[in-house]
XYZ file of N, CA and C in Angstrom:
756
model
N -22.462 -44.940 -89.659
C -22.237 -45.887 -88.564
C -23.558 -46.221 -87.884
N -23.853 -47.502 -87.757
C -25.110 -47.934 -87.174
C -25.081 -47.781 -85.653
N -26.169 -47.227 -85.097
C -26.255 -47.051 -83.661
C -26.469 -48.395 -82.975
N -25.926 -48.516 -81.752
C -26.110 -49.731 -80.973
C -27.573 -49.877 -80.569
N -27.940 -51.095 -80.246
C -29.307 -51.393 -79.840
C -29.708 -50.579 -78.604
N -30.945 -50.091 -78.609
C -31.463 -49.348 -77.472
C -31.915 -50.326 -76.389
N -31.357 -50.190 -75.194
C -31.717 -51.055 -74.069
C -32.783 -50.415 -73.182
N -32.667 -49.116 -72.932
C -33.614 -48.407 -72.072
C -34.073 -47.157 -72.808
N -35.370 -46.907 -72.787
C -35.898 -45.693 -73.403
C -36.992 -45.103 -72.516
N -36.782 -43.863 -72.085
C -37.785 -43.124 -71.320
C -38.333 -42.000 -72.178
N -39.653 -41.870 -72.178
C -40.302 -40.814 -72.945
C -41.237 -40.011 -72.033
N -40.861 -38.733 -71.796
C -41.681 -37.802 -71.008
C -42.106 -38.391 -69.666
N -41.152 -38.991 -68.969
C -41.451 -39.642 -67.692
C -41.472 -38.624 -66.559
N -42.546 -38.643 -65.786
C -42.669 -37.828 -64.579
C -43.097 -38.730 -63.432
N -42.749 -38.302 -62.213
C -43.139 -39.074 -61.034
C -43.373 -38.128 -59.872
N -44.445 -38.400 -59.121
C -44.793 -37.574 -57.963
C -44.885 -38.435 -56.711
N -44.398 -37.878 -55.590
C -44.677 -38.421 -54.266
C -45.634 -37.448 -53.577
N -46.854 -37.913 -53.300
C -47.820 -37.063 -52.595
C -47.912 -35.665 -53.216
N -48.112 -35.629 -54.520
C -48.308 -34.395 -55.287
C -47.037 -33.540 -55.426
N -45.928 -34.045 -54.930
C -44.653 -33.331 -55.075
C -43.901 -33.909 -56.268
N -43.545 -33.076 -57.234
C -42.823 -33.546 -58.416
C -41.395 -33.917 -58.053
N -41.028 -35.168 -58.283
C -39.667 -35.635 -58.048
C -38.905 -35.695 -59.366
N -39.584 -36.142 -60.396
C -39.010 -36.209 -61.743
C -40.022 -35.605 -62.711
N -39.524 -34.791 -63.633
C -40.428 -34.112 -64.558
C -39.942 -34.261 -65.999
N -40.759 -34.867 -66.821
C -40.585 -34.900 -68.278
C -39.204 -35.381 -68.717
N -38.777 -36.526 -68.199
C -37.482 -37.082 -68.597
C -37.614 -37.882 -69.884
N -36.760 -37.573 -70.839
C -36.691 -38.327 -72.094
C -35.226 -38.585 -72.414
N -34.842 -39.845 -72.477
C -33.477 -40.207 -72.867
C -33.424 -41.702 -73.166
N -32.330 -42.118 -73.793
C -32.120 -43.532 -74.095
C -30.766 -43.978 -73.568
N -30.669 -45.276 -73.299
C -29.400 -45.917 -72.948
C -29.196 -47.052 -73.944
N -28.055 -47.030 -74.627
C -27.794 -48.035 -75.654
C -26.801 -49.091 -75.179
N -26.798 -50.179 -75.878
C -25.904 -51.289 -75.560
C -24.450 -50.812 -75.512
N -23.739 -51.230 -74.459
C -22.326 -50.906 -74.311
C -22.053 -49.545 -73.715
N -23.110 -48.810 -73.357
C -22.921 -47.468 -72.807
C -22.421 -47.543 -71.368
N -21.667 -46.530 -70.965
C -21.234 -46.372 -69.569
C -21.725 -44.987 -69.164
N -22.892 -44.983 -68.508
C -23.608 -43.739 -68.212
C -23.470 -43.382 -66.739
N -23.083 -42.151 -66.476
C -23.042 -41.642 -65.118
C -24.230 -40.730 -64.873
N -24.976 -41.001 -63.804
C -26.101 -40.147 -63.419
C -25.680 -39.356 -62.188
N -25.800 -38.049 -62.271
C -25.351 -37.186 -61.180
C -26.371 -36.087 -60.928
N -26.417 -35.645 -59.682
C -27.317 -34.561 -59.307
C -27.330 -34.414 -57.804
N -27.979 -33.370 -57.306
C -27.993 -33.115 -55.867
C -28.847 -34.137 -55.125
N -28.645 -34.229 -53.803
C -29.506 -35.065 -52.982
C -30.951 -34.596 -53.125
N -31.850 -35.553 -53.296
C -33.251 -35.208 -53.481
C -33.608 -34.795 -54.887
N -32.648 -34.900 -55.810
C -32.882 -34.484 -57.188
C -33.566 -35.515 -58.048
N -33.774 -36.743 -57.520
C -34.517 -37.755 -58.263
C -33.705 -38.918 -58.781
N -32.411 -39.007 -58.416
C -31.550 -40.064 -58.968
C -32.044 -41.460 -58.572
N -32.269 -41.669 -57.283
C -32.694 -42.994 -56.828
C -34.092 -43.318 -57.326
N -34.962 -42.324 -57.390
C -36.300 -42.538 -57.946
C -36.215 -42.989 -59.394
N -35.337 -42.358 -60.166
C -35.152 -42.753 -61.561
C -34.705 -44.209 -61.664
N -33.760 -44.598 -60.833
C -33.279 -45.989 -60.865
C -34.415 -46.953 -60.523
N -35.218 -46.613 -59.540
C -36.336 -47.483 -59.153
C -37.366 -47.601 -60.271
N -37.540 -46.535 -61.035
C -38.445 -46.599 -62.182
C -37.889 -47.540 -63.245
N -36.580 -47.426 -63.525
C -35.956 -48.311 -64.516
C -36.056 -49.770 -64.070
N -35.887 -50.009 -62.775
C -35.946 -51.370 -62.240
C -37.368 -51.917 -62.150
N -38.361 -51.064 -62.365
C -39.745 -51.509 -62.279
C -40.303 -51.501 -60.873
N -39.577 -50.903 -59.922
C -40.037 -50.851 -58.534
C -41.013 -49.705 -58.310
N -40.963 -48.702 -59.185
C -41.912 -47.598 -59.182
C -42.457 -47.443 -60.597
N -43.668 -46.935 -60.687
C -44.287 -46.722 -61.989
C -44.478 -45.226 -62.216
N -44.144 -44.744 -63.394
C -44.248 -43.300 -63.658
C -45.666 -42.780 -63.466
N -45.763 -41.562 -62.981
C -47.049 -40.877 -62.934
C -47.520 -40.559 -64.347
N -46.554 -40.193 -65.191
C -46.824 -39.926 -66.606
C -45.654 -40.453 -67.424
N -45.900 -40.696 -68.692
C -44.832 -41.112 -69.592
C -44.687 -42.618 -69.686
N -43.704 -43.049 -70.484
C -43.508 -44.484 -70.723
C -42.039 -44.870 -70.572
N -41.835 -46.127 -70.173
C -40.500 -46.706 -70.039
C -40.466 -47.987 -70.857
N -39.476 -48.104 -71.726
C -39.280 -49.335 -72.483
C -37.934 -49.949 -72.110
N -37.929 -51.263 -71.942
C -36.723 -52.029 -71.637
C -36.541 -53.085 -72.714
N -35.428 -53.014 -73.414
C -35.133 -53.961 -74.496
C -36.289 -54.018 -75.496
N -36.872 -52.846 -75.766
C -37.909 -52.754 -76.790
C -39.310 -53.102 -76.328
N -39.482 -53.411 -75.039
C -40.803 -53.750 -74.504
C -41.211 -52.740 -73.439
N -42.507 -52.493 -73.336
C -43.006 -51.652 -72.261
C -42.611 -52.268 -70.919
N -42.213 -51.433 -69.978
C -41.700 -51.925 -68.706
C -42.675 -52.871 -68.016
N -43.972 -52.550 -68.064
C -44.943 -53.400 -67.365
C -45.132 -54.750 -68.041
N -44.654 -54.893 -69.283
C -44.725 -56.175 -69.992
C -43.399 -56.929 -69.981
N -42.368 -56.287 -69.440
C -41.027 -56.875 -69.481
C -40.870 -57.862 -68.326
N -40.584 -59.107 -68.641
C -40.521 -60.175 -67.633
C -39.093 -60.632 -67.317
N -38.156 -60.351 -68.204
C -36.796 -60.888 -68.040
C -35.950 -59.956 -67.187
N -36.356 -59.762 -65.938
C -35.709 -58.790 -65.049
C -34.267 -59.156 -64.738
N -33.884 -60.415 -64.881
C -32.501 -60.828 -64.638
C -31.527 -60.170 -65.612
N -32.031 -59.596 -66.697
C -31.160 -58.941 -67.668
C -30.627 -57.606 -67.148
N -31.211 -57.141 -66.033
C -30.754 -55.916 -65.373
C -30.392 -56.250 -63.933
N -29.138 -56.027 -63.556
C -28.706 -56.283 -62.179
C -28.424 -54.963 -61.478
N -28.634 -54.962 -60.183
C -28.578 -53.735 -59.390
C -27.738 -53.951 -58.138
N -26.809 -53.030 -57.908
C -26.027 -53.013 -56.674
C -26.400 -51.725 -55.943
N -27.159 -51.827 -54.843
C -27.670 -50.628 -54.170
C -26.628 -49.931 -53.318
N -26.997 -48.766 -52.800
C -26.152 -48.054 -51.850
C -25.925 -48.909 -50.610
N -24.763 -48.697 -49.995
C -24.435 -49.325 -48.708
C -24.378 -50.851 -48.773
N -24.207 -51.406 -49.965
C -24.123 -52.868 -50.059
C -22.904 -53.401 -49.319
N -21.838 -52.592 -49.237
C -20.641 -53.056 -48.531
C -20.876 -53.182 -47.042
N -21.930 -52.519 -46.523
C -22.213 -52.577 -45.095
C -23.200 -53.681 -44.750
N -23.809 -54.287 -45.767
C -24.802 -55.324 -45.507
C -24.127 -56.678 -45.345
N -24.803 -57.556 -44.651
C -24.397 -58.948 -44.494
C -23.073 -59.110 -43.762
N -22.634 -58.080 -43.053
C -21.352 -58.180 -42.353
C -21.390 -59.246 -41.276
N -22.528 -59.394 -40.602
C -22.626 -60.374 -39.535
C -23.244 -61.680 -39.969
N -23.613 -61.773 -41.244
C -24.266 -62.991 -41.727
C -23.199 -64.025 -42.089
N -23.316 -65.254 -41.562
C -22.246 -66.250 -41.763
C -22.295 -66.904 -43.137
N -22.103 -66.102 -44.194
C -22.123 -66.624 -45.561
C -20.761 -66.434 -46.190
N -20.326 -67.422 -46.949
C -19.067 -67.304 -47.668
C -19.264 -66.477 -48.934
N -18.162 -66.079 -49.517
C -18.209 -65.326 -50.776
C -18.942 -66.131 -51.838
N -18.644 -67.416 -51.948
C -19.310 -68.252 -52.947
C -20.821 -68.262 -52.732
N -21.252 -68.388 -51.490
C -22.685 -68.432 -51.201
C -23.372 -67.116 -51.542
N -22.706 -66.004 -51.235
C -23.283 -64.697 -51.545
C -23.395 -64.517 -53.057
N -22.339 -64.850 -53.784
C -22.367 -64.686 -55.244
C -23.411 -65.612 -55.859
N -23.507 -66.821 -55.369
C -24.479 -67.766 -55.935
C -25.916 -67.299 -55.729
N -26.164 -66.539 -54.669
C -27.522 -66.040 -54.440
C -27.978 -65.130 -55.577
N -27.022 -64.532 -56.284
C -27.375 -63.690 -57.421
C -27.908 -64.467 -58.605
N -27.678 -65.753 -58.618
C -28.144 -66.588 -59.719
C -29.657 -66.819 -59.661
N -30.220 -66.607 -58.469
C -31.657 -66.839 -58.287
C -32.487 -65.947 -59.195
N -31.982 -64.747 -59.516
C -32.727 -63.831 -60.384
C -33.042 -64.470 -61.733
N -32.111 -65.263 -62.247
C -32.330 -65.943 -63.532
C -33.019 -67.290 -63.341
N -32.637 -67.993 -62.275
C -33.109 -69.362 -62.061
C -34.521 -69.410 -61.508
N -34.848 -68.483 -60.602
C -36.133 -68.511 -59.910
C -35.982 -69.157 -58.540
N -36.891 -68.818 -57.643
C -36.847 -69.368 -56.289
C -37.203 -70.857 -56.299
N -36.654 -71.555 -55.291
C -36.970 -72.967 -55.038
C -36.549 -73.887 -56.181
N -35.568 -73.445 -56.958
C -35.012 -74.280 -58.023
C -33.605 -74.719 -57.622
N -33.235 -75.923 -58.028
C -31.905 -76.444 -57.704
C -30.873 -75.846 -58.648
N -29.669 -75.618 -58.118
C -28.578 -75.103 -58.945
C -28.002 -76.226 -59.796
N -27.874 -75.957 -61.077
C -27.292 -76.927 -62.008
C -25.809 -76.638 -62.186
N -25.138 -77.488 -62.943
C -23.732 -77.234 -63.256
C -23.589 -75.926 -64.024
N -24.529 -75.649 -64.920
C -24.501 -74.398 -65.671
C -24.571 -73.197 -64.729
N -25.421 -73.295 -63.713
C -25.547 -72.201 -62.743
C -24.247 -72.011 -61.972
N -23.673 -73.108 -61.504
C -22.419 -73.013 -60.754
C -21.285 -72.489 -61.622
N -21.279 -72.871 -62.907
C -20.254 -72.353 -63.823
C -20.406 -70.835 -63.982
N -21.653 -70.362 -64.064
C -21.889 -68.925 -64.186
C -21.429 -68.191 -62.933
N -21.621 -68.794 -61.768
C -21.177 -68.205 -60.504
C -19.652 -68.118 -60.471
N -18.996 -69.192 -60.864
C -17.524 -69.214 -60.864
C -16.969 -68.184 -61.850
N -17.614 -68.056 -62.999
C -17.160 -67.072 -63.984
C -17.336 -65.659 -63.437
N -18.461 -65.396 -62.781
C -18.697 -64.070 -62.201
C -17.648 -63.740 -61.151
N -17.269 -64.730 -60.343
C -16.237 -64.527 -59.332
C -14.889 -64.238 -59.976
N -14.625 -64.942 -61.068
C -13.355 -64.726 -61.770
C -13.300 -63.331 -62.382
N -14.382 -62.919 -63.039
C -14.431 -61.600 -63.659
C -14.264 -60.508 -62.612
N -14.887 -60.699 -61.446
C -14.829 -59.693 -60.382
C -13.552 -59.782 -59.550
N -12.743 -60.818 -59.785
C -11.477 -60.948 -59.079
C -11.608 -61.355 -57.622
N -12.599 -62.190 -57.313
C -12.796 -62.603 -55.916
C -12.689 -64.115 -55.731
N -12.202 -64.825 -56.744
C -12.120 -66.280 -56.660
C -11.284 -66.740 -55.471
N -10.207 -66.041 -55.186
C -9.331 -66.449 -54.083
C -10.024 -66.361 -52.725
N -11.119 -65.600 -52.663
C -11.855 -65.447 -51.399
C -13.077 -66.359 -51.339
N -13.143 -67.329 -52.215
C -14.344 -68.164 -52.371
C -14.900 -68.665 -51.042
N -14.047 -69.165 -50.159
C -14.507 -69.770 -48.908
C -14.399 -68.843 -47.704
N -14.117 -67.565 -47.969
C -13.998 -66.584 -46.888
C -15.365 -66.021 -46.540
N -15.619 -65.824 -45.247
C -16.854 -65.158 -44.845
C -16.828 -63.725 -45.360
N -17.922 -63.295 -45.977
C -17.938 -61.984 -46.625
C -17.678 -60.856 -45.623
N -18.076 -61.052 -44.368
C -17.860 -60.034 -43.352
C -16.406 -59.829 -42.985
N -15.538 -60.737 -43.409
C -14.112 -60.639 -43.102
C -13.346 -59.843 -44.151
N -14.010 -59.457 -45.219
C -13.330 -58.767 -46.317
C -13.312 -57.257 -46.092
N -12.427 -56.577 -46.804
C -12.393 -55.118 -46.777
C -13.584 -54.570 -47.557
N -13.838 -53.265 -47.430
C -14.943 -52.649 -48.150
C -14.829 -52.819 -49.655
N -13.629 -52.610 -50.196
C -13.426 -52.760 -51.628
C -13.632 -54.188 -52.095
N -13.162 -55.154 -51.292
C -13.345 -56.562 -51.649
C -14.816 -56.952 -51.591
N -15.516 -56.450 -50.573
C -16.949 -56.760 -50.471
C -17.713 -56.186 -51.661
N -17.348 -54.980 -52.083
C -18.047 -54.396 -53.225
C -17.862 -55.256 -54.465
N -16.688 -55.795 -54.654
C -16.462 -56.702 -55.790
C -17.319 -57.968 -55.666
N -17.489 -58.447 -54.436
C -18.330 -59.622 -54.215
C -19.769 -59.329 -54.622
N -20.278 -58.149 -54.242
C -21.662 -57.816 -54.574
C -21.826 -57.565 -56.071
N -20.779 -57.087 -56.712
C -20.837 -56.976 -58.169
C -20.801 -58.363 -58.795
N -19.983 -59.263 -58.241
C -19.978 -60.645 -58.729
C -21.357 -61.270 -58.576
N -22.014 -60.991 -57.451
C -23.379 -61.501 -57.262
C -24.304 -60.954 -58.354
N -24.155 -59.666 -58.668
C -24.967 -59.076 -59.730
C -24.651 -59.706 -61.079
N -23.382 -60.027 -61.324
C -22.971 -60.610 -62.602
C -23.383 -62.074 -62.738
N -23.676 -62.717 -61.635
C -24.010 -64.145 -61.671
C -25.263 -64.427 -62.482
N -26.145 -63.449 -62.596
C -27.358 -63.646 -63.399
C -27.104 -63.417 -64.886
N -25.848 -63.125 -65.238
C -25.447 -62.851 -66.625
C -26.284 -61.708 -67.220
N -26.256 -60.556 -66.554
C -27.074 -59.423 -67.010
C -26.467 -58.728 -68.222
N -27.272 -57.910 -68.861
C -26.804 -57.064 -69.946
C -26.652 -55.606 -69.498
N -27.271 -55.295 -68.359
C -27.154 -53.958 -67.769
C -26.805 -54.114 -66.291
N -25.821 -53.345 -65.841
C -25.451 -53.306 -64.431
C -25.666 -51.888 -63.923
N -26.478 -51.750 -62.877
C -26.766 -50.443 -62.279
C -26.153 -50.393 -60.889
N -25.367 -49.348 -60.619
C -24.722 -49.182 -59.321
C -25.105 -47.832 -58.739
N -25.575 -47.830 -57.497
C -25.987 -46.598 -56.826
C -24.956 -46.255 -55.757
N -24.193 -45.191 -55.986
C -23.139 -44.749 -55.060
C -22.250 -45.934 -54.656
N -21.603 -46.586 -55.618
C -20.921 -47.852 -55.337
C -19.677 -47.762 -54.471
N -19.115 -46.566 -54.279
C -17.873 -46.483 -53.499
C -18.101 -46.031 -52.060
N -19.359 -45.950 -51.632
C -19.635 -45.636 -50.226
C -19.044 -46.740 -49.354
N -18.228 -46.365 -48.388
C -17.612 -47.340 -47.501
C -16.307 -47.912 -48.006
N -15.861 -47.457 -49.174
C -14.595 -47.929 -49.725
C -13.545 -46.849 -49.525
N -12.372 -47.231 -49.020
C -11.337 -46.236 -48.770
C -10.794 -45.677 -50.084
N -10.215 -44.495 -50.000
C -9.749 -43.775 -51.193
C -8.769 -44.611 -52.004
N -7.886 -45.322 -51.315
C -6.877 -46.110 -52.018
C -7.466 -47.194 -52.896
N -8.615 -47.758 -52.474
C -9.230 -48.851 -53.236
C -10.135 -48.344 -54.351
N -10.490 -47.061 -54.311
C -11.448 -46.555 -55.285
C -10.896 -46.532 -56.704
N -9.629 -46.174 -56.868
C -9.027 -46.122 -58.211
C -9.076 -47.507 -58.862
N -8.703 -48.526 -58.091
C -8.746 -49.892 -58.610
C -10.167 -50.296 -58.958
N -11.104 -49.867 -58.127
C -12.505 -50.214 -58.353
C -13.019 -49.596 -59.661
N -12.680 -48.338 -59.904
C -13.130 -47.684 -61.136
C -12.484 -48.327 -62.366
N -11.228 -48.723 -62.241
C -10.565 -49.431 -63.337
C -11.285 -50.747 -63.641
N -11.745 -51.394 -62.584
C -12.499 -52.639 -62.734
C -13.800 -52.406 -63.496
N -14.532 -51.346 -63.146
C -15.770 -51.046 -63.853
C -15.514 -50.748 -65.332
N -14.454 -49.991 -65.607
C -14.109 -49.680 -66.996
C -13.793 -50.959 -67.764
N -13.110 -51.889 -67.109
C -12.796 -53.171 -67.734
C -14.068 -53.953 -68.044
N -15.025 -53.958 -67.114
C -16.302 -54.645 -67.366
C -16.992 -54.063 -68.592
N -16.949 -52.762 -68.709
C -17.609 -52.092 -69.820
C -16.902 -52.367 -71.141
N -15.574 -52.270 -71.143
C -14.832 -52.388 -72.396
C -14.616 -53.839 -72.828
N -14.193 -54.685 -71.914
C -13.848 -56.061 -72.288
C -15.071 -56.961 -72.425
N -16.099 -56.693 -71.628
C -17.279 -57.556 -71.635
C -18.497 -56.874 -72.247
N -18.300 -55.653 -72.745
C -19.372 -54.881 -73.384
C -20.608 -54.792 -72.496
N -20.391 -54.735 -71.192
C -21.486 -54.633 -70.244
C -21.956 -53.185 -70.167
N -23.238 -52.985 -70.304
C -23.811 -51.649 -70.179
C -23.885 -51.295 -68.699
N -23.306 -50.155 -68.318
C -23.231 -49.772 -66.912
C -23.896 -48.420 -66.698
N -24.722 -48.345 -65.668
C -25.300 -47.082 -65.200
C -24.797 -46.874 -63.785
N -24.119 -45.755 -63.575
C -23.376 -45.507 -62.344
C -23.890 -44.202 -61.729
N -24.538 -44.306 -60.572
C -25.091 -43.135 -59.900
C -24.082 -42.621 -58.878
N -23.811 -41.323 -58.896
C -22.847 -40.749 -57.965
C -23.180 -39.290 -57.704
N -22.692 -38.771 -56.576
C -22.787 -37.335 -56.300
C -21.444 -36.660 -56.544
N -20.432 -37.450 -56.938
C -19.061 -36.956 -57.065
C -18.802 -36.476 -58.496
N -18.759 -35.146 -58.677
C -18.554 -34.568 -60.009
C -17.229 -35.021 -60.607
N -16.180 -35.047 -59.797
C -14.864 -35.425 -60.299
C -14.824 -36.836 -60.837
N -15.446 -37.764 -60.113
C -15.468 -39.162 -60.542
C -16.260 -39.319 -61.830
N -17.464 -38.778 -61.843
C -18.324 -38.915 -63.016
C -17.651 -38.328 -64.260
N -17.032 -37.171 -64.121
C -16.436 -36.502 -65.277
C -15.241 -37.268 -65.830
N -14.583 -38.087 -64.990
C -13.393 -38.824 -65.436
C -13.699 -40.236 -65.907
N -14.691 -40.898 -65.293
C -14.814 -42.337 -65.464
C -15.768 -42.790 -66.565
N -16.837 -42.050 -66.801
C -17.897 -42.556 -67.664
C -17.770 -42.048 -69.102
N -18.551 -42.649 -70.001
C -18.573 -42.218 -71.403
C -19.576 -41.087 -71.628
N -20.719 -41.178 -70.956
C -21.752 -40.161 -71.088
C -22.307 -39.837 -69.701
N -22.875 -38.652 -69.566
C -23.450 -38.241 -68.286
C -24.906 -37.820 -68.476
N -25.671 -38.053 -67.413
C -27.023 -37.547 -67.344
C -27.117 -36.742 -66.052
N -27.322 -35.445 -66.183
C -27.379 -34.546 -65.034
C -28.841 -34.320 -64.683
N -29.200 -34.660 -63.438
C -30.602 -34.673 -63.046
C -30.835 -33.810 -61.815
N -31.727 -32.864 -61.937
C -32.205 -32.096 -60.787
C -33.713 -31.922 -60.977
N -34.426 -33.028 -60.759
C -35.866 -33.156 -60.998
C -36.183 -33.212 -62.491
N -35.560 -32.373 -63.279
C -35.682 -32.490 -64.721
C -34.287 -32.705 -65.321
N -34.236 -32.906 -66.610
C -32.977 -33.198 -67.282
C -32.196 -31.911 -67.518
N -31.078 -31.771 -66.811
C -30.235 -30.585 -66.953
C -29.323 -30.732 -68.167
N -28.717 -31.906 -68.330
C -27.926 -32.178 -69.533
C -27.784 -33.675 -69.706
N -27.547 -34.089 -70.949
C -27.305 -35.495 -71.282
C -26.321 -35.488 -72.444
N -25.071 -35.835 -72.141
C -24.068 -35.764 -73.192
C -22.722 -36.258 -72.725
N -21.673 -35.613 -73.181
C -20.314 -36.030 -72.850
C -19.928 -35.545 -71.454
N -18.977 -36.248 -70.792
C -18.579 -35.859 -69.434
C -18.140 -34.405 -69.307
N -17.485 -33.877 -70.336
C -17.028 -32.490 -70.247
C -18.189 -31.504 -70.181
N -19.374 -31.925 -70.646
C -20.553 -31.054 -70.543
C -20.898 -30.772 -69.089
N -20.617 -31.755 -68.237
C -20.925 -31.614 -66.817
C -20.132 -30.492 -66.161
N -18.939 -30.239 -66.668
C -18.049 -29.276 -66.030
C -18.316 -27.829 -66.436
N -19.284 -27.614 -67.303
C -19.596 -26.235 -67.680
C -20.243 -25.519 -66.493
N -19.918 -24.261 -66.353
C -20.407 -23.487 -65.203
C -21.925 -23.420 -65.175
N -22.556 -23.317 -66.332
C -24.014 -23.200 -66.372
C -24.686 -24.484 -65.886
N -24.144 -25.632 -66.270
C -24.715 -26.914 -65.834
C -24.530 -27.100 -64.338
N -23.337 -26.820 -63.837
C -23.077 -26.973 -62.408
C -23.971 -26.067 -61.569
N -24.192 -24.846 -62.049
C -25.064 -23.924 -61.305
C -26.502 -24.415 -61.300
N -26.941 -24.982 -62.420
C -28.313 -25.477 -62.476
C -28.485 -26.695 -61.578
N -27.422 -27.480 -61.427
C -27.487 -28.660 -60.571
C -27.372 -28.312 -59.095
N -26.403 -27.426 -58.765
C -26.043 -27.243 -57.363
C -26.181 -25.817 -56.835
N -26.551 -24.869 -57.690
C -26.741 -23.516 -57.211
C -25.587 -22.593 -57.563
N -25.725 -21.332 -57.204
C -24.786 -20.292 -57.613
C -23.383 -20.466 -57.033
N -23.243 -21.070 -55.874
C -21.933 -21.145 -55.211
C -21.047 -22.264 -55.735
N -21.552 -23.058 -56.657
C -20.789 -24.217 -57.108
C -19.516 -23.829 -57.839
N -19.479 -22.664 -58.468
C -18.299 -22.243 -59.226
C -17.064 -22.177 -58.330
N -17.239 -21.750 -57.094
C -16.119 -21.679 -56.156
C -15.600 -23.066 -55.820
N -16.504 -24.008 -55.648
C -16.110 -25.383 -55.343
C -15.358 -25.989 -56.513
N -15.884 -25.755 -57.692
C -15.226 -26.252 -58.903
C -13.817 -25.691 -59.031
N -13.649 -24.433 -58.738
C -12.367 -23.766 -58.872
C -11.323 -24.407 -57.952
N -11.722 -24.830 -56.766
C -10.779 -25.420 -55.826
C -10.203 -26.736 -56.326
N -10.933 -27.421 -57.224
C -10.467 -28.712 -57.710
C -9.683 -28.586 -59.009
N -9.584 -27.413 -59.544
C -8.847 -27.223 -60.818
C -7.354 -27.327 -60.573
């Protein structure tokens, strides 16, 4: 069976803030159609890793390739869309409609100071349809629930027609009842649209249930494999310390 195309490849990547090692010797790949969950403790390097993939930070050591090109030579950044933490809390007071917010995501592909064409508007409408927010097209985004707003920001990310979608703690601010529907939506994006998804979370239960593969990060690579690998006592202890076994037991 032929392996899917490699979209992201890190080789021996390390990163330091003021001589403090945040990430050490990371090597892994992300292939087309993958649904990868990144998990680890606060301060373990998850957000730093995402910023390196996005090109916002440059490794102290090692190399990053995106779609077969060195990161510093990669120009088609619209192929990777990002939904940051706390996106549901942003723009609450800004008088923008759902359509306007989603259309702003098209700028990544179009470029600044360019007029929107029919093709651009069609891509925006399709993104809204895929994300299930078409009915809210003319609603001010601040009037929506947390779960609805998160779908809007994902629609904005999809408007650039990306091949990779990265989400950092995407359910922050979303009530428990809406989270199940939200995860089903992400699974649908991955399966029906073959969208490669990287999902950052601190929630062991969510990561172990929702994704296809996991990357466990605590400054270095603790494990990279199937979700059930995350639930092993040795991995959990390396990620969160000796007391994690008791926490795990309570959720069994």
